[in-house]
Amino acid sequence: MLELFQGYQKQLLQTIIALAIILLIRFLLYKTIKRVGKMGELDPNRTRLIFKYFNFFISTVGIFIISIFWGVNIDDLGWFISSAFAVIGVAFFAVWSILSNVTAGIILFFSFPFKIGDRIRIQDKDFPTEGLIEDIRAFHIHIRSDEGELLTYPNNLLLQKGVAQISKAKKDDDGKDSI
């Protein structure tokens, strides 16, 4: 058993260092995303969702780097990744709207132009929408119209259309947003 550890001592050390760096980056990103969410007074669920996206990205890069430390041939890995991206690319092309909505959700998180409880009007000539934002999710937002209808509006259209903020969310006695 000792011979096994001595034979792979360099790879084990590199893996431990890589894991420590990945955990440090993950921790720093968590703090940054949490701070941005707090500054923008965003819903904690949105903050957790953005953290999951970045956590997935960091984990993927970490696995790639650690696999190189353990002697995976870069050419073979390149073939594997290019084949995987070809399959994933076809799948994403088939569901491009999902990808664009998730990307728009990330952009809306970091720019936080509006939040839950705000009253907005979407400047769309075909489907004008006005109401109170009840929820902001990864793919869409929920808007309660004056007639009581719950409208689901895709995030990518929020970036494409003009959005007028009619009023901001009201604060209750604790300083929290109330609808």
Short mmCIF file of N, CA and C in Angstrom, two decimals, residues 29 32-37 39-40 42 46-47 49-51 53-54 102-114:
data_model
loop_
_atom_site.label_atom_id
_atom_site.label_comp_id
_atom_site.label_asym_id
_atom_site.label_seq_id
_atom_site.Cartn_x
_atom_site.Cartn_y
_atom_site.Cartn_z
N LEU A 29 -16.50 32.75 -4.52
CA LEU A 29 -17.65 33.00 -5.39
C LEU A 29 -18.94 33.00 -4.60
N THR A 32 -19.17 36.29 -2.84
CA THR A 32 -19.44 37.37 -3.80
C THR A 32 -20.89 37.34 -4.27
N ILE A 33 -21.38 36.17 -4.63
CA ILE A 33 -22.75 36.07 -5.11
C ILE A 33 -23.73 36.42 -3.99
N LYS A 34 -23.43 35.99 -2.79
CA LYS A 34 -24.29 36.32 -1.65
C LYS A 34 -24.29 37.84 -1.40
N ARG A 35 -23.12 38.47 -1.54
CA ARG A 35 -23.03 39.92 -1.33
C ARG A 35 -23.80 40.68 -2.41
N VAL A 36 -23.67 40.22 -3.67
CA VAL A 36 -24.41 40.86 -4.76
C VAL A 36 -25.91 40.70 -4.54
N GLY A 37 -26.33 39.52 -4.09
CA GLY A 37 -27.74 39.30 -3.80
C GLY A 37 -28.25 40.18 -2.68
N MET A 39 -26.84 43.14 -1.75
CA MET A 39 -26.82 44.52 -2.22
C MET A 39 -28.05 44.83 -3.07
N GLY A 40 -28.44 43.90 -3.90
CA GLY A 40 -29.59 44.09 -4.77
C GLY A 40 -30.90 43.73 -4.11
N LEU A 42 -32.11 40.86 -3.36
CA LEU A 42 -32.72 39.83 -4.19
C LEU A 42 -33.21 38.66 -3.35
N ARG A 46 -33.09 33.00 -5.73
CA ARG A 46 -32.36 33.38 -6.94
C ARG A 46 -30.86 33.30 -6.71
N THR A 47 -30.43 33.74 -5.54
CA THR A 47 -29.01 33.71 -5.21
C THR A 47 -28.51 32.27 -5.20
N LEU A 49 -29.74 29.74 -6.82
CA LEU A 49 -29.77 29.22 -8.18
C LEU A 49 -28.52 29.64 -8.96
N ILE A 50 -28.14 30.90 -8.85
CA ILE A 50 -26.93 31.38 -9.52
C ILE A 50 -25.70 30.67 -8.97
N PHE A 51 -25.68 30.46 -7.66
CA PHE A 51 -24.55 29.74 -7.07
C PHE A 51 -24.46 28.32 -7.62
N TYR A 53 -25.29 27.32 -10.62
CA TYR A 53 -24.72 27.41 -11.97
C TYR A 53 -23.20 27.52 -11.92
N PHE A 54 -22.71 28.43 -11.09
CA PHE A 54 -21.27 28.62 -10.99
C PHE A 54 -20.59 27.41 -10.35
N VAL A 102 -32.07 30.70 -19.35
CA VAL A 102 -31.17 30.55 -18.21
C VAL A 102 -30.11 31.65 -18.24
N THR A 103 -29.55 31.91 -19.41
CA THR A 103 -28.55 32.98 -19.55
C THR A 103 -29.16 34.33 -19.19
N ALA A 104 -30.37 34.58 -19.66
CA ALA A 104 -31.05 35.83 -19.32
C ALA A 104 -31.32 35.92 -17.82
N GLY A 105 -31.64 34.77 -17.19
CA GLY A 105 -31.85 34.76 -15.75
C GLY A 105 -30.60 35.15 -14.99
N ILE A 106 -29.42 34.68 -15.47
CA ILE A 106 -28.15 35.04 -14.83
C ILE A 106 -27.88 36.53 -15.02
N ILE A 107 -28.12 37.04 -16.22
CA ILE A 107 -27.91 38.47 -16.48
C ILE A 107 -28.83 39.31 -15.61
N LEU A 108 -30.09 38.91 -15.50
CA LEU A 108 -31.04 39.66 -14.67
C LEU A 108 -30.64 39.61 -13.20
N PHE A 109 -30.04 38.49 -12.77
CA PHE A 109 -29.60 38.39 -11.38
C PHE A 109 -28.52 39.43 -11.08
N PHE A 110 -27.52 39.52 -11.95
CA PHE A 110 -26.41 40.42 -11.66
C PHE A 110 -26.74 41.89 -11.95
N SER A 111 -27.68 42.15 -12.83
CA SER A 111 -28.02 43.55 -13.10
C SER A 111 -29.17 44.03 -12.21
N PHE A 112 -29.94 43.09 -11.65
CA PHE A 112 -31.11 43.33 -10.81
C PHE A 112 -31.84 44.65 -11.11
N PRO A 113 -32.40 44.79 -12.33
CA PRO A 113 -33.14 46.01 -12.64
C PRO A 113 -34.48 46.08 -11.91
N PHE A 114 -35.03 44.94 -11.54
CA PHE A 114 -36.27 44.91 -10.78
C PHE A 114 -36.27 43.66 -9.91
#
